[in-house]
C-alpha cells in the first residue's frame, strides 16, 4: 500500500535531513543512534518520564510478565484491550489522532496572525504532534512501509527542530538573565540571604553620596568596586556588561530563528510534509502483516525493545558518582560528557510515546520527576554553553569575562544538581549516603 498524495509521500529518492547533527540515521536494531531522527523537537519540548529499574516498562499500574530470562522489566498484561484489536487498528488509530492534532495546530498557527502568543502555542502543539508521529513510526517501524515512514520521520524532525529554536533562545536568555540577577544580588532572592541585606542597608546609610557618585560616573563606579571589601564586587562590576552582551547575542539568535521558522513554514518542503501528514490522517502507511497480527502480540515486544535501549543507555551513565552531592563531575565544559545524558532524554521520549500507543491509561509520578530532571539538565548545559560562547567574544573587558565565567560555573553546578536529582529518581531507594 502506497499512500496517495504529494510531496514526501511520493518522493522516496529525494535526499532529506535538517542541519548537520540534528537528524539521526534511522533505525538500528539494538542501538539508539536513530533516535534523533525519531524524536527531534529541539529544546523546551515539555517534560517526559523515566522508568526505574524496579518498575515494569510501562509502570506499576498494570501487572507485568517477566521475560524468559527472569531479568529486567517485562511487558504489561494488557488483557482484552489489545487482544481484541489488530496491530494495524491500534497503530492507525493513534497515528490518525496525532495527524489530526498536527493539522489542527497548523490551522491555528495560520489563523493566529499577529498574535505572537497564540502562534507560539500553536507551534508547540504542532511540534508535540510531530514528535509523536515520528516516534511511533520509529519504534514500530517493522510494521510500517519503511521507506515512506523513514522519509516522513526525517522531515518531521527537520520541521520540529526548526520551530523549536526561537523558543529555545528566548528561554535561554531569560534563564541567564535571572541567574545573573541572583548571582549579583539584584534579584529578590539575594535580599533574603542572612546578613547580606543588613550589610547593604548599612552601606546605604553610611555612604549615600558615594553610591550616587558611582551611579553617575563609570570611573567612580570602578574605583568604588575596587575598594569595596565585598567579594562580589568584581562580579557586580562586569555583570551589567555581561548581561548586555548575552542579551544582544541571544536576541539576535532568536530573530534569526524566527526568520528561519517563517521561511520554513512557507517553503515547498513544509507543504510536502503537510501533504504527507494529511495522507497519514486518513491512511496510515502500515505493512500488510500489521493487519494480520493481534495487537497484544505485535506491539508490546517492539515497545519493550525501545525501553531496553533506554535501560542500556542509563546503565552506561555514571550514576554512582552522580548520586553523591557536590561531586564536581559536571563542572568541566565538555560536550562529550553531556551527550550520553542528552541521548537518554531522547530515548525517554521514545519509550514514553511507545507506552502511549499500547497503554495510554497508565501513569507513574516517577516518570514525570525524572523527565523534569533531564529537561533541567539539558537547559542548564545549553545555558552554560551560551555563557562560554559569550566569554569568547574578542576584546571584552576582564570584569565582563569574569562575570561570564561565574555564570558559566553556576550553570554547570545546575547540570550537576540535575544529574543528582535524576539519579535519586532512577536508582532504587537507599538510605541517604554521606558525601
XYZ file of N, CA, C and O in Angstrom, residues 49-239:
764
model
N 8.867 11.360 31.032
C 9.068 10.483 32.170
C 10.261 9.584 32.017
O 10.897 9.492 30.997
N 10.566 8.890 33.081
C 11.675 7.943 33.102
C 11.242 6.751 33.912
O 10.451 6.866 34.827
N 11.750 5.603 33.530
C 11.381 4.376 34.207
C 12.521 3.907 35.088
O 13.675 3.901 34.676
N 12.209 3.491 36.274
C 13.219 2.973 37.170
C 13.437 1.499 36.935
O 12.602 0.811 36.360
N 14.573 0.944 37.353
C 14.888 -0.449 37.092
C 14.002 -1.419 37.839
O 13.950 -2.586 37.499
N 13.301 -0.946 38.871
C 12.450 -1.850 39.615
C 11.003 -1.764 39.191
O 10.120 -2.319 39.827
N 10.701 -1.043 38.109
C 9.363 -0.974 37.571
C 9.286 -1.805 36.304
O 10.287 -2.139 35.692
N 8.069 -2.076 35.871
C 7.898 -2.637 34.539
C 8.127 -1.534 33.536
O 8.182 -0.361 33.862
N 8.249 -1.909 32.283
C 8.499 -0.907 31.253
C 7.365 0.088 31.147
O 7.553 1.188 30.659
N 6.184 -0.295 31.593
C 5.044 0.580 31.418
C 4.372 0.901 32.738
O 3.188 1.117 32.819
N 5.196 0.933 33.797
C 4.711 1.422 35.072
C 4.069 0.332 35.913
O 3.697 -0.728 35.431
N 3.914 0.582 37.192
C 3.399 -0.418 38.117
C 1.888 -0.503 38.147
O 1.336 -1.241 38.927
N 1.218 0.268 37.273
C -0.230 0.303 37.338
C -0.830 -1.026 36.905
O -1.819 -1.486 37.431
N -0.219 -1.666 35.898
C -0.729 -2.932 35.404
C 0.201 -4.051 35.794
O 1.396 -3.846 36.006
N -0.323 -5.264 35.834
C 0.518 -6.416 36.132
C 1.485 -6.637 34.995
O 1.227 -6.275 33.864
N 2.611 -7.283 35.286
C 3.640 -7.455 34.263
C 4.072 -8.900 34.192
O 4.046 -9.626 35.167
N 4.464 -9.277 32.977
C 5.011 -10.595 32.765
C 6.522 -10.468 32.660
O 7.032 -9.697 31.861
N 7.266 -11.208 33.446
C 8.720 -11.166 33.403
C 9.209 -11.970 32.219
O 8.632 -12.981 31.849
N 10.309 -11.514 31.625
C 10.854 -12.205 30.471
C 11.339 -13.603 30.822
O 11.471 -13.985 31.987
N 11.644 -14.361 29.782
C 12.059 -15.745 29.983
C 13.332 -15.857 30.794
O 13.554 -16.850 31.488
N 14.197 -14.853 30.692
C 15.459 -14.919 31.420
C 15.299 -14.513 32.881
O 16.243 -14.588 33.663
N 14.102 -14.086 33.250
C 13.851 -13.710 34.634
C 14.471 -12.406 35.051
O 14.443 -12.045 36.218
N 15.074 -11.666 34.126
C 15.735 -10.405 34.463
C 15.114 -9.284 33.676
O 14.634 -9.467 32.577
N 15.184 -8.132 34.270
C 14.736 -6.950 33.558
C 13.230 -6.808 33.589
O 12.495 -7.710 33.965
N 12.741 -5.656 33.158
C 11.315 -5.391 33.179
C 10.589 -6.186 32.123
O 11.131 -6.498 31.068
N 9.372 -6.515 32.405
C 8.563 -7.259 31.463
C 7.550 -6.361 30.795
O 7.485 -5.163 31.028
N 6.706 -6.927 29.948
C 5.682 -6.169 29.257
C 4.395 -6.226 30.042
O 4.125 -7.187 30.741
N 3.562 -5.212 29.954
C 2.347 -5.195 30.750
C 1.328 -6.203 30.258
O 1.268 -6.517 29.080
N 0.529 -6.705 31.152
C -0.546 -7.603 30.802
C -1.751 -6.753 30.411
O -2.529 -6.304 31.250
N -1.892 -6.504 29.125
C -2.898 -5.577 28.655
C -4.267 -6.215 28.491
O -5.247 -5.529 28.261
N -4.321 -7.561 28.552
C -5.597 -8.252 28.532
C -6.352 -8.066 27.243
O -5.792 -7.973 26.147
N -7.664 -8.002 27.377
C -8.525 -7.967 26.199
C -8.471 -6.637 25.466
O -8.932 -6.550 24.327
N -7.937 -5.598 26.102
C -7.908 -4.283 25.460
C -7.147 -4.318 24.144
O -7.600 -3.772 23.138
N -5.979 -4.964 24.128
C -5.216 -5.104 22.894
C -5.570 -6.377 22.141
O -5.508 -6.409 20.911
N -5.911 -7.417 22.867
C -6.178 -8.695 22.207
C -7.365 -8.618 21.263
O -7.458 -9.392 20.307
N -8.275 -7.705 21.507
C -9.456 -7.589 20.663
C -9.222 -6.762 19.416
O -10.148 -6.558 18.630
N -8.004 -6.282 19.214
C -7.690 -5.459 18.046
C -6.459 -6.013 17.344
O -5.630 -6.694 17.951
N -6.320 -5.651 16.080
C -5.104 -5.971 15.350
C -4.094 -4.858 15.538
O -4.429 -3.741 15.959
N -2.841 -5.153 15.227
C -1.799 -4.130 15.331
C -2.098 -2.956 14.403
O -1.837 -1.796 14.746
N -2.659 -3.237 13.249
C -2.989 -2.170 12.310
C -4.030 -1.225 12.895
O -3.906 0.008 12.766
N -5.040 -1.757 13.554
C -6.096 -0.915 14.116
C -5.551 -0.001 15.207
O -5.879 1.196 15.252
N -4.709 -0.532 16.083
C -4.184 0.277 17.184
C -3.246 1.356 16.663
O -3.351 2.544 17.040
N -2.318 0.979 15.796
C -1.367 1.957 15.262
C -2.063 3.004 14.413
O -1.775 4.207 14.513
N -2.977 2.561 13.542
C -3.670 3.508 12.671
C -4.484 4.498 13.486
O -4.496 5.707 13.183
N -5.146 4.034 14.533
C -5.948 4.939 15.358
C -5.070 6.000 16.013
O -5.420 7.187 16.036
N -3.908 5.598 16.535
C -3.013 6.550 17.187
C -2.446 7.545 16.174
O -2.401 8.763 16.425
N -2.027 7.055 15.022
C -1.462 7.937 14.002
C -2.513 8.885 13.440
O -2.214 10.054 13.165
N -3.732 8.416 13.271
C -4.795 9.302 12.801
C -5.038 10.428 13.801
O -5.208 11.588 13.423
N -5.037 10.093 15.076
C -5.265 11.097 16.110
C -4.169 12.154 16.121
O -4.444 13.358 16.169
N -2.905 11.719 16.066
C -1.799 12.673 16.086
C -1.741 13.496 14.807
O -1.396 14.683 14.842
N -2.080 12.897 13.687
C -2.097 13.647 12.428
C -3.183 14.711 12.447
O -2.976 15.836 11.972
N -4.345 14.375 13.008
C -5.409 15.370 13.129
C -4.982 16.521 14.036
O -5.270 17.689 13.746
N -4.271 16.208 15.125
C -3.757 17.265 16.005
C -2.759 18.150 15.268
O -2.730 19.374 15.466
N -1.907 17.543 14.450
C -0.927 18.294 13.664
C -1.630 19.271 12.728
O -1.291 20.467 12.679
N -2.611 18.794 11.990
C -3.310 19.643 11.028
C -4.120 20.720 11.739
O -4.216 21.856 11.259
N -4.708 20.400 12.891
C -5.453 21.399 13.654
C -4.521 22.500 14.156
O -4.857 23.693 14.091
N -3.344 22.115 14.651
C -2.376 23.103 15.130
C -1.869 23.979 13.996
O -1.637 25.181 14.184
N -1.695 23.376 12.830
C -1.256 24.155 11.672
C -2.308 25.201 11.295
O -1.973 26.360 10.997
N -3.568 24.824 11.358
C -4.636 25.791 11.060
C -4.645 26.919 12.088
O -4.782 28.103 11.728
N -4.489 26.575 13.370
C -4.462 27.601 14.411
C -3.277 28.539 14.239
O -3.372 29.746 14.503
N -2.141 27.995 13.809
C -0.960 28.831 13.596
C -1.202 29.828 12.473
O -0.809 31.004 12.564
N -1.852 29.385 11.413
C -2.123 30.282 10.294
C -3.139 31.347 10.675
O -3.079 32.485 10.182
N -4.090 30.991 11.553
C -5.128 31.941 11.943
C -4.674 32.893 13.036
O -5.374 33.870 13.321
N -3.529 32.621 13.669
C -3.082 33.464 14.781
C -2.689 34.858 14.334
O -2.782 35.820 15.112
N -2.239 34.999 13.096
C -1.889 36.311 12.566
C -0.799 36.987 13.371
O 0.299 36.450 13.550
N -1.086 38.182 13.903
C -0.092 38.943 14.662
C -0.063 38.558 16.143
O 0.689 39.162 16.913
N -0.870 37.600 16.543
C -0.900 37.154 17.935
C 0.306 36.247 18.188
O 0.284 35.050 17.892
N 1.375 36.828 18.741
C 2.612 36.072 18.939
C 2.413 34.933 19.931
O 2.947 33.831 19.745
N 1.649 35.197 20.986
C 1.423 34.161 21.987
C 0.627 32.994 21.411
O 0.942 31.824 21.648
N -0.397 33.314 20.628
C -1.180 32.257 20.001
C -0.373 31.467 18.997
O -0.493 30.233 18.907
N 0.472 32.164 18.230
C 1.318 31.471 17.263
C 2.319 30.562 17.956
O 2.595 29.442 17.503
N 2.876 31.027 19.090
C 3.826 30.205 19.835
C 3.183 28.943 20.387
O 3.767 27.858 20.327
N 1.973 29.082 20.933
C 1.272 27.916 21.468
C 0.918 26.936 20.346
O 1.029 25.711 20.514
N 0.482 27.453 19.201
C 0.174 26.580 18.068
C 1.418 25.847 17.587
O 1.353 24.657 17.230
N 2.561 26.543 17.576
C 3.807 25.899 17.158
C 4.199 24.793 18.135
O 4.693 23.735 17.714
N 3.996 25.021 19.433
C 4.293 23.974 20.414
C 3.404 22.754 20.218
O 3.872 21.612 20.301
N 2.128 22.959 19.941
C 1.232 21.839 19.690
C 1.581 21.120 18.394
O 1.463 19.890 18.289
N 2.039 21.890 17.409
C 2.469 21.299 16.141
C 3.664 20.379 16.350
O 3.712 19.247 15.839
N 4.632 20.859 17.127
C 5.808 20.048 17.421
C 5.448 18.833 18.260
O 6.017 17.753 18.095
N 4.501 18.998 19.173
C 4.071 17.879 20.021
C 3.533 16.732 19.169
O 3.896 15.567 19.370
N 2.670 17.054 18.218
C 2.127 16.017 17.341
C 3.207 15.434 16.439
O 3.248 14.218 16.202
N 4.109 16.287 15.943
C 5.178 15.801 15.062
C 6.096 14.831 15.792
O 6.527 13.814 15.233
N 6.413 15.117 17.064
C 7.261 14.215 17.835
C 6.621 12.841 17.978
O 7.289 11.811 17.852
N 5.335 12.827 18.264
C 4.668 11.552 18.500
C 4.522 10.731 17.209
O 4.653 9.508 17.237
N 4.257 11.394 16.114
C 4.204 10.670 14.839
C 5.566 10.080 14.522
O 5.694 8.907 14.149
N 6.625 10.885 14.669
C 7.982 10.427 14.375
C 8.370 9.242 15.249
O 8.916 8.244 14.765
N 8.103 9.365 16.541
C 8.484 8.303 17.471
C 7.732 7.009 17.186
O 8.299 5.914 17.259
N 6.453 7.116 16.861
C 5.661 5.918 16.574
C 6.161 5.232 15.317
O 6.287 4.000 15.275
N 6.458 6.011 14.285
C 6.982 5.418 13.054
C 8.345 4.792 13.281
O 8.730 3.849 12.582
N 9.102 5.314 14.235
C 10.418 4.758 14.538
C 10.309 3.466 15.351
O 10.878 2.441 14.974
N 9.582 3.500 16.440
C 9.505 2.350 17.335
C 8.832 1.159 16.669
O 9.288 0.014 16.811
N 7.777 1.422 15.923
C 7.025 0.338 15.296
C 7.339 0.239 13.802
O 6.485 -0.158 13.004
N 8.566 0.567 13.449
C 8.995 0.583 12.050
C 8.784 -0.748 11.337
O 8.389 -0.760 10.167
N 9.036 -1.915 11.957
C 8.824 -3.178 11.223
C 7.389 -3.392 10.760
O 7.151 -4.221 9.878
N 6.437 -2.658 11.338
C 5.039 -2.820 10.954
C 4.573 -1.752 9.965
O 3.393 -1.702 9.624
N 5.488 -0.915 9.499
C 5.139 0.159 8.572
C 5.768 -0.087 7.213
O 6.617 -0.968 7.054
N 5.348 0.703 6.239
C 6.054 0.745 4.958
C 7.298 1.603 5.177
O 7.232 2.833 5.231
N 8.427 0.959 5.299
C 9.606 1.577 5.899
C 10.144 2.759 5.119
O 10.540 3.765 5.715
N 10.181 2.689 3.785
C 10.729 3.804 3.009
C 9.902 5.072 3.210
O 10.441 6.159 3.444
N 8.593 4.916 3.132
C 7.720 6.080 3.309
C 7.813 6.610 4.725
O 7.893 7.821 4.953
N 7.808 5.725 5.686
C 7.862 6.140 7.091
C 9.181 6.822 7.418
O 9.211 7.833 8.138
N 10.295 6.306 6.918
C 11.602 6.915 7.181
C 11.678 8.324 6.606
O 12.220 9.237 7.237
N 11.137 8.498 5.406
C 11.159 9.817 4.775
C 10.342 10.822 5.585
O 10.795 11.933 5.865
N 9.143 10.434 5.967
C 8.290 11.343 6.728
C 8.899 11.640 8.095
O 8.853 12.785 8.569
N 9.487 10.642 8.733
C 10.082 10.852 10.051
C 11.213 11.874 9.995
O 11.324 12.753 10.846
N 12.039 11.776 8.987
C 13.145 12.731 8.847
C 12.642 14.144 8.615
O 13.162 15.114 9.186
N 11.615 14.278 7.796
C 11.090 15.611 7.509
C 10.384 16.213 8.723
O 10.473 17.419 8.966
N 9.709 15.396 9.497
C 9.097 15.896 10.725
C 10.165 16.325 11.726
O 9.980 17.295 12.472
N 11.281 15.615 11.752
C 12.384 16.018 12.613
C 12.949 17.367 12.209
O 13.256 18.212 13.064
N 13.097 17.578 10.915
C 13.570 18.884 10.427
C 12.609 19.996 10.834
O 13.029 21.044 11.340
N 11.328 19.768 10.649
C 10.339 20.790 10.974
C 10.309 21.088 12.471
O 10.319 22.250 12.891
N 10.284 20.056 13.278
C 10.208 20.246 14.719
C 11.429 20.977 15.253
O 11.332 21.875 16.086
N 12.615 20.605 14.783
C 13.837 21.272 15.210
C 13.886 22.730 14.801
O 14.342 23.592 15.563
N 13.387 23.030 13.596
C 13.383 24.416 13.126
C 12.452 25.280 13.959
O 12.788 26.416 14.320
N 11.279 24.767 14.279
C 10.314 25.543 15.050
C 10.741 25.725 16.504
O 10.277 26.646 17.173
N 11.604 24.839 17.005
C 11.974 24.887 18.422
C 13.002 25.953 18.750
O 13.095 26.386 19.905
N 13.760 26.408 17.774
C 14.931 27.240 18.082
C 14.549 28.608 18.643
O 15.237 29.128 19.518
N 13.493 29.202 18.130
C 13.120 30.534 18.618
C 12.756 30.482 20.100
O 13.221 31.306 20.897
N 11.935 29.529 20.479
C 11.561 29.407 21.882
C 12.766 29.072 22.750
O 12.879 29.539 23.883
N 13.689 28.262 22.209
C 14.884 27.904 22.967
C 15.724 29.139 23.273
O 16.211 29.312 24.398
N 15.897 30.020 22.287
C 16.695 31.233 22.509
C 16.034 32.140 23.540
O 16.712 32.714 24.407
N 14.715 32.275 23.484
C 14.012 33.130 24.436
C 14.124 32.572 25.860
O 14.397 33.316 26.807
N 13.938 31.262 26.003
C 14.017 30.662 27.335
C 15.440 30.704 27.883
O 15.643 30.901 29.087
N 16.431 30.534 27.007
C 17.822 30.582 27.465
C 18.200 31.987 27.929
O 18.907 32.157 28.933
N 17.736 32.993 27.201
C 18.020 34.370 27.616
C 17.410 34.650 28.987
O 18.063 35.226 29.864
N 16.156 34.260 29.179
C 15.504 34.500 30.467
C 16.227 33.759 31.592
O 16.397 34.310 32.690
N 16.658 32.553 31.327
C 17.357 31.775 32.352
C 18.661 32.451 32.755
O 18.980 32.565 33.949
N 19.440 32.918 31.792
C 20.731 33.525 32.084
C 20.577 34.888 32.753
O 21.352 35.235 33.657
N 19.591 35.669 32.324
C 19.364 36.959 32.975
C 18.950 36.770 34.437
O 19.392 37.499 35.332
N 18.093 35.793 34.681
C 17.678 35.514 36.049
C 18.855 35.051 36.900
O 19.000 35.450 38.068
N 19.722 34.209 36.328
C 20.895 33.738 37.065
C 21.845 34.884 37.381
O 22.412 34.950 38.483
N 22.029 35.806 36.447
C 22.890 36.963 36.709
C 22.333 37.809 37.851
O 23.080 38.270 38.725
N 21.039 38.022 37.844
C 20.430 38.796 38.934
C 20.620 38.108 40.270
O 20.908 38.751 41.283
N 20.466 36.801 40.270
C 20.632 36.057 41.526
C 22.076 36.105 42.010
O 22.341 36.261 43.205
N 23.029 36.006 41.105
C 24.437 35.965 41.490
C 24.970 37.317 41.946
O 25.868 37.395 42.782
N 24.417 38.387 41.385
C 24.941 39.721 41.701
C 24.136 40.441 42.754
O 24.490 41.557 43.149
N 23.036 39.850 43.226
C 22.268 40.462 44.294
C 21.248 41.461 43.838
O 20.683 42.176 44.674
N 20.979 41.550 42.525
C 19.969 42.496 42.060
C 18.574 41.899 42.093
O 17.599 42.588 41.915
N 18.500 40.555 42.264
C 17.197 39.899 42.286
C 16.633 39.848 43.689
O 17.297 40.152 44.670
N 15.366 39.426 43.824
C 14.730 39.379 45.140
C 15.303 38.302 46.039
O 15.192 38.386 47.252
N 15.951 37.269 45.437
C 16.453 36.184 46.269
C 17.602 36.636 47.160
O 17.770 36.168 48.273
N 18.426 37.563 46.652
C 19.643 37.919 47.369
C 19.342 38.595 48.705
O 20.026 38.414 49.691
N 18.259 39.408 48.730
C 17.923 40.116 49.952
C 17.508 39.207 51.088
O 17.525 39.594 52.241
N 17.142 37.966 50.763
C 16.703 37.030 51.785
C 17.861 36.334 52.473
O 17.668 35.630 53.453
N 19.056 36.451 51.919
C 20.202 35.749 52.494
C 20.610 36.399 53.810
O 20.604 37.622 53.961
N 21.006 35.592 54.742
C 21.327 36.079 56.084
C 22.484 37.056 56.040
O 23.561 36.739 55.520
N 22.263 38.254 56.593
C 23.329 39.228 56.749
C 23.562 40.088 55.538
O 24.077 41.187 55.640
N 23.214 39.596 54.334
C 23.536 40.352 53.135
C 22.691 41.615 53.039
O 23.175 42.687 52.696
N 21.392 41.475 53.337
C 20.528 42.649 53.245
C 20.918 43.702 54.266
O 20.899 44.893 53.987
N 21.268 43.279 55.495
C 21.650 44.243 56.524
C 22.929 44.965 56.157
O 23.076 46.150 56.383
N 23.869 44.223 55.559
C 25.119 44.886 55.177
C 24.848 45.937 54.112
O 25.427 47.019 54.100
N 23.925 45.606 53.176
C 23.585 46.583 52.150
C 22.938 47.820 52.755
O 23.167 48.939 52.313
N 22.080 47.589 53.790
C 21.429 48.737 54.417
C 22.446 49.629 55.114
O 22.375 50.856 55.049
N 23.410 48.992 55.806
C 24.440 49.804 56.482
C 25.237 50.603 55.477
O 25.597 51.746 55.698
N 25.545 50.005 54.340
C 26.292 50.703 53.312
C 25.537 51.901 52.804
O 26.085 52.944 52.549
N 24.185 51.720 52.630
C 23.384 52.822 52.124
C 23.325 53.967 53.136
O 23.321 55.127 52.760
N 23.289 53.642 54.430
C 23.196 54.699 55.439
C 24.505 55.460 55.582
O 24.523 56.654 55.794
N 25.625 54.769 55.482
C 26.906 55.405 55.764
C 27.499 56.122 54.575
O 28.287 57.038 54.745
N 27.144 55.707 53.350
C 27.792 56.324 52.189
C 26.802 56.571 51.072
O 26.966 56.081 49.977
N 25.770 57.383 51.294
C 24.826 57.651 50.221
C 25.447 58.448 49.102
O 25.131 58.263 47.938
N 26.337 59.369 49.429
C 26.949 60.192 48.386
C 27.846 59.360 47.495
O 27.939 59.587 46.293
N 28.557 58.387 48.100
C 29.418 57.522 47.289
C 28.595 56.705 46.309
O 28.979 56.526 45.150
N 27.434 56.217 46.731
C 26.580 55.434 45.844
C 26.081 56.279 44.695
O 26.039 55.838 43.545
N 25.704 57.515 44.972
C 25.224 58.398 43.911
C 26.324 58.699 42.913
O 26.100 58.740 41.701
N 27.543 58.914 43.428
C 28.652 59.198 42.521
C 28.952 58.001 41.637
O 29.259 58.138 40.453
N 28.893 56.828 42.213
C 29.173 55.620 41.427
C 28.139 55.434 40.348
O 28.447 54.965 39.252
N 26.886 55.802 40.629
C 25.841 55.616 39.636
C 25.989 56.594 38.486
O 25.594 56.314 37.363
N 26.569 57.790 38.747
C 26.661 58.811 37.715
C 27.967 58.777 36.956
O 28.081 59.404 35.916
N 28.982 58.085 37.454
C 30.296 58.110 36.817
C 30.857 56.705 36.710
O 31.022 56.032 37.725
N 31.171 56.240 35.481
C 31.765 54.918 35.331
C 33.095 54.793 36.046
O 33.400 53.762 36.648
N 33.912 55.867 36.004
C 35.210 55.781 36.652
C 35.049 55.681 38.161
O 35.775 54.953 38.840
N 34.077 56.421 38.680
C 33.836 56.341 40.113
C 33.329 54.970 40.494
O 33.659 54.434 41.545
N 32.511 54.369 39.603
C 32.000 53.024 39.879
C 33.133 52.019 39.945
O 33.162 51.137 40.797
N 34.110 52.172 39.023
C 35.246 51.249 39.027
C 36.069 51.412 40.288
O 36.515 50.438 40.901
N 36.269 52.680 40.679
C 37.058 52.910 41.882
C 36.358 52.356 43.107
O 36.989 51.771 43.989
N 35.045 52.539 43.167
C 34.299 52.040 44.316
C 34.358 50.528 44.391
O 34.547 49.938 45.452
N 34.198 49.857 43.193
C 34.195 48.401 43.197
C 35.557 47.841 43.559
O 35.655 46.787 44.183
N 36.638 48.595 43.195
C 37.972 48.089 43.511
C 38.283 48.189 44.991
O 39.055 47.408 45.532
N 37.661 49.200 45.677
C 37.919 49.357 47.100
C 36.873 48.681 47.975
O 36.997 48.670 49.192
N 35.807 48.156 47.365
C 34.734 47.518 48.125
C 35.228 46.195 48.691
O 35.702 45.335 47.961
N 35.111 46.003 49.995
C 35.553 44.742 50.560
C 34.638 43.570 50.209
O 34.975 42.426 50.467
N 33.468 43.852 49.662
C 32.537 42.787 49.286
C 33.189 41.902 48.231
O 33.616 42.389 47.178
N 33.305 40.589 48.461
C 33.931 39.722 47.461
C 33.140 39.641 46.167
O 33.673 39.192 45.142
N 31.892 40.057 46.181
C 31.103 40.045 44.961
C 31.272 41.311 44.139
O 30.615 41.478 43.119
N 32.139 42.209 44.576
C 32.291 43.467 43.861
C 32.764 43.291 42.440
O 32.263 43.946 41.519
N 33.741 42.414 42.239
C 34.250 42.193 40.878
C 33.164 41.626 39.981
O 33.070 41.972 38.788
N 32.342 40.748 40.533
C 31.252 40.179 39.741
C 30.237 41.253 39.370
O 29.790 41.331 38.217
N 29.889 42.092 40.329
C 28.911 43.144 40.058
C 29.420 44.122 39.015
O 28.653 44.657 38.215
N 30.732 44.371 39.022
C 31.300 45.335 38.085
C 31.119 44.906 36.642
O 30.895 45.735 35.755
N 31.209 43.597 36.363
C 31.092 43.127 34.978
C 29.743 42.555 34.628
O 29.505 42.226 33.457
N 28.834 42.445 35.612
C 27.560 41.784 35.350
C 26.692 42.553 34.370
O 26.029 41.958 33.518
